Amino acid sequence: MSTPSLSAPPIRRLTPRDLQVCADLSEDRGWPREEHKWGLLLSAGTGYGIDAPDGNGLMGAYVVTQYGPPGRPALAAIGMVLVAERYARQGVGRRLMQNAVEEAGSIPLTLHATPNGRPLYEQLGFQVIGRAEMVMGHFAPAGGPKSQTDVATRPATAEDLTSILRLDTEVFGHDRMHVITRLPAFTDQLRVAEADGEIVGYAGAWPNMATHVVGPLVARDTETAKALISSLGAGTDRPLRTDIDVRHEELLAWVKENGLESVAFNAVMAYGMPELPGDWTRRFAPLTVAAG
C-alpha cells in the first residue's frame, strides 16, 4: 500500500472548539500556547487547518481576520501560519498559504512575516510594504513618573465605545467593529486619551503568557501614544510587549529609554495592494500581528 500524499488531507475550517489543538500546534513549534489570543482569533476571524493523518492534532493551520462592511470585506489579515514540526518542509505551509490566497479572491491581504516565513510569502506574490519592531520589557520611566507626558488618559467606559469605533475606522481605514467590540472582555486594561472632551487615542493591554501586550495603539500623535503606554505600564507588574511601526522612530527611542528592549523585526507584507489603508501616522501598533 502506498503512503498517502501529505496534500491529501482536506483543509477544514476551525472553530472555537479547536482551541486546544491550535495551542498544541503553537507549543509544538516552540511558540507560547497563547490560548487567550487563539480564542479571540477563532471567534473574530476564521481559522483553517489540516488534521494530522495519525489523529494527533493538526498538521498545520492559519487564521484570517476580515475587515470592512459585513458580507463585503475589503481587507483580510493572515496570521498564525504554523506547521507541526514533524510535517515541516514538506509543502504543508505552501498549501495552506495557497488556500488563503485562493479563498480571498479579489480581497487584498496583509500579514506580518518572520524572516523564516518571508521567502514563501514572496514566492506567492506578497510584497514587503513596511516593518514592525517588537519590543519587550518592564516599563520603567527613566525620569520617574513626573517625567512622563501630561496628556490625559483614563479607563475606557461603555459610553466610549462609539467614539473608539469611529476613531478606529478612520485610522485603520476599514470597519473592524467585530474585533474592537471584543476588546473590553479581551483586554485587562482599555484606556482612552482625551483632549477638549474628545477621544484622540486609545490602547489596550491584554494578557499573553507572562507579558501584557500593548495593542491596538491608536493616537493622534507621539505624545498621546507615550501617555497611553505610560498609563498601561503603570497598571501592571508584567513586562510589556508590543510591535511598533518602525516609522515611529521617536516612540521606539522613547520606549527603549524607558525599559523596553528590541526583540525582533517582522516584515509587513501585502498582496493585491501597494500599501495599507488608513492613516499610518496615527496607527502605532496592532492589536496583534496575527490580525493585522
Short mmCIF file of C-alpha atoms in Angstrom, two decimals:
data_model
loop_
_atom_site.label_atom_id
_atom_site.label_comp_id
_atom_site.label_asym_id
_atom_site.label_seq_id
_atom_site.Cartn_x
_atom_site.Cartn_y
_atom_site.Cartn_z
CA MET A 1 0.00 0.00 0.00
CA SER A 2 1.41 3.39 -0.97
CA THR A 3 1.87 6.13 1.61
CA PRO A 4 -0.87 8.79 1.33
CA SER A 5 0.32 12.13 -0.02
CA LEU A 6 0.63 14.91 2.54
CA SER A 7 -1.57 17.02 0.28
CA ALA A 8 -4.42 14.54 0.60
CA PRO A 9 -5.99 15.54 3.98
CA PRO A 10 -8.52 18.32 3.38
CA ILE A 11 -8.21 21.83 4.69
CA ARG A 12 -11.14 22.45 7.01
CA ARG A 13 -12.50 25.41 8.88
CA LEU A 14 -11.57 25.57 12.54
CA THR A 15 -13.96 26.57 15.29
CA PRO A 16 -13.52 27.72 18.91
CA ARG A 17 -13.74 24.01 19.80
CA ASP A 18 -10.32 23.62 18.15
CA LEU A 19 -8.68 25.98 20.63
CA GLN A 20 -6.66 23.28 22.39
CA VAL A 21 -5.27 21.67 19.23
CA CYS A 22 -4.32 25.13 17.95
CA ALA A 23 -2.49 25.85 21.21
CA ASP A 24 -0.84 22.43 20.97
CA LEU A 25 0.37 23.34 17.47
CA SER A 26 1.88 26.58 18.75
CA GLU A 27 3.67 24.71 21.50
CA ASP A 28 4.90 22.08 19.03
CA ARG A 29 6.73 24.81 17.11
CA GLY A 30 8.28 26.32 20.21
CA TRP A 31 5.82 29.21 20.44
CA PRO A 32 3.86 30.04 23.61
CA ARG A 33 0.48 28.32 23.68
CA GLU A 34 -1.28 31.72 23.53
CA GLU A 35 -4.72 30.28 24.25
CA HIS A 36 -6.14 33.73 25.03
CA LYS A 37 -5.09 35.06 21.62
CA TRP A 38 -6.21 31.92 19.79
CA GLY A 39 -9.63 32.32 21.41
CA LEU A 40 -10.00 35.82 20.02
CA LEU A 41 -8.79 34.91 16.55
CA LEU A 42 -11.06 31.87 16.25
CA SER A 43 -14.09 33.93 17.27
CA ALA A 44 -13.41 37.20 15.44
CA GLY A 45 -11.75 35.55 12.45
CA THR A 46 -11.81 32.25 10.58
CA GLY A 47 -9.31 29.51 11.21
CA TYR A 48 -8.25 26.87 8.69
CA GLY A 49 -6.39 23.69 9.47
CA ILE A 50 -5.35 20.25 8.25
CA ASP A 51 -5.89 17.36 10.61
CA ALA A 52 -2.88 15.09 11.08
CA PRO A 53 -3.37 11.69 9.38
CA ASP A 54 -2.37 9.92 12.60
CA GLY A 55 -5.16 11.69 14.51
CA ASN A 56 -2.67 13.55 16.66
CA GLY A 57 -3.67 17.20 16.39
CA LEU A 58 -3.10 19.41 13.37
CA MET A 59 -0.58 19.22 10.57
CA GLY A 60 -0.87 22.98 10.15
CA ALA A 61 -3.16 25.95 10.50
CA TYR A 62 -3.68 29.66 9.85
CA VAL A 63 -6.27 32.31 10.69
CA VAL A 64 -7.85 35.01 8.51
CA THR A 65 -9.44 38.12 10.01
CA GLN A 66 -11.54 40.15 7.58
CA TYR A 67 -12.36 43.85 7.78
CA GLY A 68 -14.92 46.07 6.09
CA PRO A 69 -18.70 46.03 5.73
CA PRO A 70 -20.37 42.78 6.83
CA GLY A 71 -20.53 40.42 3.88
CA ARG A 72 -18.31 42.68 1.76
CA PRO A 73 -14.81 42.50 3.26
CA ALA A 74 -12.28 44.97 1.86
CA LEU A 75 -9.16 43.66 3.61
CA ALA A 76 -8.07 40.41 5.24
CA ALA A 77 -5.16 39.74 7.58
CA ILE A 78 -3.45 36.34 7.72
CA GLY A 79 -1.82 35.15 10.92
CA MET A 80 -0.72 32.16 12.99
CA VAL A 81 0.62 30.30 9.96
CA LEU A 82 2.03 27.18 11.63
CA VAL A 83 3.08 23.71 10.56
CA ALA A 84 3.75 20.90 13.04
CA GLU A 85 7.44 20.09 13.33
CA ARG A 86 7.03 16.53 12.07
CA TYR A 87 5.44 17.84 8.85
CA ALA A 88 7.81 20.75 8.30
CA ARG A 89 9.50 21.29 4.92
CA GLN A 90 7.01 19.01 3.16
CA GLY A 91 4.88 21.62 1.40
CA VAL A 92 2.17 21.96 4.05
CA GLY A 93 2.80 25.65 4.66
CA ARG A 94 2.72 26.41 0.95
CA ARG A 95 -0.56 24.54 0.56
CA LEU A 96 -2.11 26.46 3.43
CA MET A 97 -0.99 29.81 2.04
CA GLN A 98 -2.14 28.97 -1.47
CA ASN A 99 -5.52 28.17 0.01
CA ALA A 100 -5.55 31.52 1.81
CA VAL A 101 -4.86 33.38 -1.44
CA GLU A 102 -7.46 31.39 -3.37
CA GLU A 103 -10.12 31.82 -0.68
CA ALA A 104 -9.51 35.59 -0.61
CA GLY A 105 -10.20 36.02 -4.31
CA SER A 106 -10.02 39.75 -5.00
CA ILE A 107 -9.78 40.77 -1.33
CA PRO A 108 -6.38 42.37 -0.57
CA LEU A 109 -4.31 40.52 2.02
CA THR A 110 -1.79 41.56 4.62
CA LEU A 111 0.44 39.72 7.09
CA HIS A 112 3.46 40.16 9.33
CA ALA A 113 6.26 37.85 8.23
CA THR A 114 9.14 36.48 10.24
CA PRO A 115 12.47 36.15 8.41
CA ASN A 116 11.81 32.41 8.09
CA GLY A 117 8.37 32.83 6.56
CA ARG A 118 9.12 35.73 4.25
CA PRO A 119 10.62 33.73 1.33
CA LEU A 120 7.47 31.61 0.95
CA TYR A 121 5.21 34.65 1.01
CA GLU A 122 7.35 36.40 -1.59
CA GLN A 123 7.15 33.34 -3.85
CA LEU A 124 3.35 33.54 -3.61
CA GLY A 125 3.31 37.20 -4.68
CA PHE A 126 3.33 39.10 -1.38
CA GLN A 127 5.35 42.34 -1.34
CA VAL A 128 7.14 43.94 1.60
CA ILE A 129 5.48 47.30 2.36
CA GLY A 130 6.89 48.04 5.82
CA ARG A 131 8.48 46.77 9.01
CA ALA A 132 7.50 46.45 12.65
CA GLU A 133 9.86 46.17 15.61
CA MET A 134 8.90 44.01 18.57
CA VAL A 135 9.98 45.49 21.89
CA MET A 136 9.57 44.00 25.34
CA GLY A 137 10.48 44.72 28.95
CA HIS A 138 9.32 46.16 32.25
CA PHE A 139 8.19 49.73 31.70
CA ALA A 140 10.29 51.92 34.00
CA PRO A 141 10.04 55.68 33.41
CA ALA A 142 13.60 56.94 33.04
CA GLY A 143 12.92 60.18 34.91
CA GLY A 144 10.28 58.82 37.26
CA PRO A 145 6.51 59.21 36.92
CA LYS A 146 6.72 63.02 36.92
CA SER A 147 8.79 62.96 33.73
CA GLN A 148 6.03 61.48 31.63
CA THR A 149 3.71 63.30 29.24
CA ASP A 150 0.83 65.42 30.55
CA VAL A 151 -1.72 64.07 28.03
CA ALA A 152 -4.78 62.93 30.00
CA THR A 153 -5.79 59.28 29.87
CA ARG A 154 -8.46 57.29 31.72
CA PRO A 155 -10.07 53.86 31.68
CA ALA A 156 -12.49 53.42 28.78
CA THR A 157 -16.17 53.07 29.59
CA ALA A 158 -19.06 51.52 27.69
CA GLU A 159 -20.09 55.03 26.64
CA ASP A 160 -16.74 55.48 24.87
CA LEU A 161 -17.19 52.55 22.51
CA THR A 162 -18.93 54.53 19.75
CA SER A 163 -16.14 57.13 19.73
CA ILE A 164 -13.47 54.44 19.78
CA LEU A 165 -15.07 52.69 16.82
CA ARG A 166 -15.32 55.94 14.87
CA LEU A 167 -11.66 56.79 15.52
CA ASP A 168 -10.50 53.26 14.76
CA THR A 169 -12.29 53.12 11.41
CA GLU A 170 -10.81 56.49 10.43
CA VAL A 171 -7.26 55.43 11.36
CA PHE A 172 -7.37 51.78 10.27
CA GLY A 173 -9.18 52.52 7.03
CA HIS A 174 -11.89 49.87 7.37
CA ASP A 175 -14.61 48.94 9.82
CA ARG A 176 -13.47 46.33 12.32
CA MET A 177 -16.36 46.51 14.76
CA HIS A 178 -16.38 42.74 15.27
CA VAL A 179 -12.86 42.95 16.71
CA ILE A 180 -12.99 46.26 18.59
CA THR A 181 -16.23 45.40 20.42
CA ARG A 182 -14.45 42.36 21.87
CA LEU A 183 -11.70 44.47 23.46
CA PRO A 184 -13.43 45.21 26.79
CA ALA A 185 -13.60 41.46 27.51
CA PHE A 186 -10.29 40.58 25.83
CA THR A 187 -8.04 43.21 27.44
CA ASP A 188 -7.06 43.57 31.08
CA GLN A 189 -6.83 47.33 30.52
CA LEU A 190 -8.50 49.51 27.90
CA ARG A 191 -7.71 53.21 28.10
CA VAL A 192 -8.52 56.33 26.14
CA ALA A 193 -6.73 59.67 25.74
CA GLU A 194 -8.82 62.83 25.74
CA ALA A 195 -8.33 66.41 24.58
CA ASP A 196 -11.05 69.07 24.85
CA GLY A 197 -13.62 66.40 25.61
CA GLU A 198 -12.75 64.36 22.52
CA ILE A 199 -11.17 60.91 22.41
CA VAL A 200 -7.93 61.29 20.46
CA GLY A 201 -6.40 57.89 21.14
CA TYR A 202 -6.98 54.53 22.73
CA ALA A 203 -4.95 51.47 23.65
CA GLY A 204 -5.37 48.10 25.27
CA ALA A 205 -3.15 45.77 27.25
CA TRP A 206 -4.04 42.09 27.05
CA PRO A 207 -2.51 39.07 28.76
CA ASN A 208 -0.19 36.82 26.78
CA MET A 209 1.58 34.27 28.95
CA ALA A 210 3.86 36.26 31.31
CA THR A 211 3.51 39.59 29.47
CA HIS A 212 0.93 42.23 28.71
CA VAL A 213 0.75 43.02 25.01
CA VAL A 214 0.05 46.67 24.20
CA GLY A 215 -2.32 46.84 21.26
CA PRO A 216 -4.12 48.26 19.50
CA LEU A 217 -2.30 51.57 19.97
CA VAL A 218 -4.02 54.39 18.10
CA ALA A 219 -3.16 58.00 18.88
CA ARG A 220 -3.27 61.44 17.30
CA ASP A 221 0.48 61.95 17.85
CA THR A 222 3.55 60.51 19.56
CA GLU A 223 2.94 62.31 22.85
CA THR A 224 -0.50 60.76 23.08
CA ALA A 225 0.95 57.31 22.31
CA LYS A 226 3.51 57.82 25.08
CA ALA A 227 0.78 58.77 27.54
CA LEU A 228 -1.24 55.67 26.74
CA ILE A 229 1.77 53.35 27.10
CA SER A 230 2.74 55.07 30.37
CA SER A 231 -0.74 54.59 31.80
CA LEU A 232 -0.86 50.94 30.75
CA GLY A 233 2.63 50.31 32.14
CA ALA A 234 1.63 51.82 35.47
CA GLY A 235 -1.27 49.38 35.69
CA THR A 236 0.68 46.13 35.50
CA ASP A 237 3.63 44.36 37.09
CA ARG A 238 4.18 42.26 33.96
CA PRO A 239 6.62 43.11 31.19
CA LEU A 240 5.06 44.97 28.28
CA ARG A 241 5.38 43.75 24.71
CA THR A 242 4.31 45.50 21.55
CA ASP A 243 5.05 45.72 17.82
CA ILE A 244 5.66 49.29 16.67
CA ASP A 245 5.77 50.51 13.08
CA VAL A 246 9.44 51.41 12.53
CA ARG A 247 8.43 54.73 11.01
CA HIS A 248 7.53 55.84 14.53
CA GLU A 249 11.18 56.39 15.39
CA GLU A 250 10.56 58.80 18.27
CA LEU A 251 8.24 56.39 20.06
CA LEU A 252 10.64 53.48 19.57
CA ALA A 253 13.52 55.52 21.02
CA TRP A 254 11.34 56.54 23.96
CA VAL A 255 10.17 53.03 24.91
CA LYS A 256 13.79 51.85 24.82
CA GLU A 257 14.75 54.70 27.16
CA ASN A 258 12.01 53.51 29.49
CA GLY A 259 12.85 49.87 29.94
CA LEU A 260 11.80 48.03 26.77
CA GLU A 261 14.32 46.31 24.50
CA SER A 262 14.28 45.29 20.87
CA VAL A 263 13.39 41.62 20.38
CA ALA A 264 12.79 41.12 16.65
CA PHE A 265 11.80 42.72 13.37
CA ASN A 266 8.97 41.46 11.17
CA ALA A 267 8.20 42.46 7.60
CA VAL A 268 4.75 43.89 6.92
CA MET A 269 3.63 42.34 3.63
CA ALA A 270 0.68 42.81 1.30
CA TYR A 271 -0.95 41.01 -1.61
CA GLY A 272 -3.19 42.88 -4.04
CA MET A 273 -2.50 46.39 -2.74
CA PRO A 274 0.51 48.74 -2.68
CA GLU A 275 0.10 49.84 0.95
CA LEU A 276 -2.20 49.52 3.93
CA PRO A 277 -5.28 51.76 4.02
CA GLY A 278 -5.90 54.37 6.69
CA ASP A 279 -3.54 56.77 8.44
CA TRP A 280 -0.26 55.17 9.48
CA THR A 281 0.80 58.32 11.35
CA ARG A 282 -1.84 57.57 14.00
CA ARG A 283 -1.54 53.77 13.88
CA PHE A 284 1.34 52.92 16.19
CA ALA A 285 0.85 49.22 16.99
CA PRO A 286 -1.64 46.49 16.01
CA LEU A 287 -3.88 44.55 18.35
CA THR A 288 -1.72 41.59 17.39
CA VAL A 289 0.42 40.97 14.34
CA ALA A 290 -1.76 37.91 13.69
CA ALA A 291 -4.76 40.15 12.97
CA GLY A 292 -3.08 42.99 11.11
#
